[in-house]
Short mmCIF file of C-alpha atoms in Angstrom, two decimals:
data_model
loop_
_atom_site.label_atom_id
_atom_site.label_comp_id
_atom_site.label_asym_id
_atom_site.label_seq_id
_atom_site.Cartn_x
_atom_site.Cartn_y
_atom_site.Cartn_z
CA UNK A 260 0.00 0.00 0.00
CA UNK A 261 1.12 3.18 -0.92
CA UNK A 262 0.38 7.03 -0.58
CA UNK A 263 0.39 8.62 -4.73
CA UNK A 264 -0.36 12.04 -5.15
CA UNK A 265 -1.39 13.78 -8.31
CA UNK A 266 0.49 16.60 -9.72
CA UNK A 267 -1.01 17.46 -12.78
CA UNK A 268 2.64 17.64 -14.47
CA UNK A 269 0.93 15.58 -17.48
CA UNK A 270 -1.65 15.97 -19.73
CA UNK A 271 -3.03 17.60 -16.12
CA UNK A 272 -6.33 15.99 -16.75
CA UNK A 273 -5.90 12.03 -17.52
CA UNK A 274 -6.05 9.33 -14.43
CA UNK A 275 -4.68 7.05 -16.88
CA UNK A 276 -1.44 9.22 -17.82
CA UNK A 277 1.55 8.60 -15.26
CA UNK A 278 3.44 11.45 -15.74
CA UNK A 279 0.37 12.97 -13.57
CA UNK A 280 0.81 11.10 -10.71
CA UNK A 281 4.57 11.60 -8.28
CA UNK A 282 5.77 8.15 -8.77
CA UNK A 283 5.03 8.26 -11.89
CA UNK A 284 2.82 5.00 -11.76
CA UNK A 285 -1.20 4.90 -11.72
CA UNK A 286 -2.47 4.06 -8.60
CA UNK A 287 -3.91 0.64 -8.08
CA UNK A 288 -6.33 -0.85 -5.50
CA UNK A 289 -4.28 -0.79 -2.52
CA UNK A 290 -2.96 2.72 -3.07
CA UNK A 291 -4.23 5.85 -1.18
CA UNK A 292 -4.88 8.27 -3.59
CA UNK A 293 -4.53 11.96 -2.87
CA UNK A 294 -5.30 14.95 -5.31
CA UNK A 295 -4.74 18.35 -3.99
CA UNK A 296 -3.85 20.85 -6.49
CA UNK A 297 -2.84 24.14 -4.63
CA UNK A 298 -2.51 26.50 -7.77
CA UNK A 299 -5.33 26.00 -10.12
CA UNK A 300 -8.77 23.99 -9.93
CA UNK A 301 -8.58 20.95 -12.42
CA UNK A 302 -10.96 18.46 -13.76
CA UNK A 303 -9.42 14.74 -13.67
CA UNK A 304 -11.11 12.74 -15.81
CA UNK A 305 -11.37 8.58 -15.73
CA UNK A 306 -12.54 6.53 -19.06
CA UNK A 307 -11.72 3.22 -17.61
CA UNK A 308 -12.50 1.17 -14.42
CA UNK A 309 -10.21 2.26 -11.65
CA UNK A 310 -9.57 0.67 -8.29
CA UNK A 311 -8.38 2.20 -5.62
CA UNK A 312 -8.16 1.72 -1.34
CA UNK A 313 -8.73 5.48 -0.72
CA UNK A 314 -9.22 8.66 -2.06
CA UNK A 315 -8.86 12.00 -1.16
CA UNK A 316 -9.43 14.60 -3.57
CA UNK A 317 -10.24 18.63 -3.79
CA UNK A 318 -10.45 18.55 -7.62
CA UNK A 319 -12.91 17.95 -9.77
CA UNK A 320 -13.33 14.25 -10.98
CA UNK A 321 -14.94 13.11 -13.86
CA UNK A 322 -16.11 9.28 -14.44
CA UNK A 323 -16.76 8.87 -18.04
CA UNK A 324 -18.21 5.48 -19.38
CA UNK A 325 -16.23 3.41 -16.70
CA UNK A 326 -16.21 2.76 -13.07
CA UNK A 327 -14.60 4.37 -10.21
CA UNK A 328 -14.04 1.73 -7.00
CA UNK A 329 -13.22 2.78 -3.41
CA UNK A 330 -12.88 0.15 -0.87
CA UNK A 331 -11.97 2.08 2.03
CA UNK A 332 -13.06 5.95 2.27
CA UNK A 333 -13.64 9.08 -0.37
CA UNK A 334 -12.88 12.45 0.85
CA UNK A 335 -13.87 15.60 -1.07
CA UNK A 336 -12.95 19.06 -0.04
CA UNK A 337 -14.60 21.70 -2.21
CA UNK A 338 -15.26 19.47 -5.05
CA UNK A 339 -17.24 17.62 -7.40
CA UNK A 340 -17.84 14.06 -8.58
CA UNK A 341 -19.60 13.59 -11.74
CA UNK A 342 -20.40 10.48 -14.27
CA UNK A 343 -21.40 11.37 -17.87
CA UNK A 344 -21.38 8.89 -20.89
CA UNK A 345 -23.62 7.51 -23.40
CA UNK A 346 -23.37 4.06 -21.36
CA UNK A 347 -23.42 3.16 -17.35
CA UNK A 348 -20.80 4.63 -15.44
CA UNK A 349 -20.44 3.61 -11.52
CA UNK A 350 -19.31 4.96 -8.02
CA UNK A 351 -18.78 2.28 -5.40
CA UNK A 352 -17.44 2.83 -2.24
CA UNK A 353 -17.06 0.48 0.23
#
């Protein structure tokens, strides 16, 4: 289990794109994810099932078409979680 925080020093906007995240890895499901972006709000956005122990986020996130899995706690601090998509997209937290 590890801590991985976003930084945004990617595309600034894809889960999927490492360079995003400080170990340069996407987090898997027994990572504790936390996004806090101190200069500018951003929208993350995530277009394919993700699994992860815990988030923590103050940004924006965006569930398009896919899945977003939590098995133990989601934290948001002044922001929004939203699923859009022609097909089923899903929030489970555990």
């Amino acid at each position: 289990m590890a801590v991985i925080n976003w930084t945004g020093n990617g595309d600034g906007s894809s889960w999927f794109d490492q360079a995003n995240w400080d170990t340069n890895t996407i987090p898997g499901s027994t990572d504790d994810v936390v996004i806090n972006v101190e200069s500018d709000r951003q929208t993350i956005q995530i277009d394919s099932s993700v699994n992860v122990n815990s988030l923590n986020s103050s940004e924006t996130l965006e569930v398009i078409d896919s899945a977003l899995n939590i098995a133990n706690g989601l934290t948001l601090d002044r922001s929004a979680l939203r699923a859009d998509g022609a097909t089923t997209s899903v929030l489970v937290i555990i």
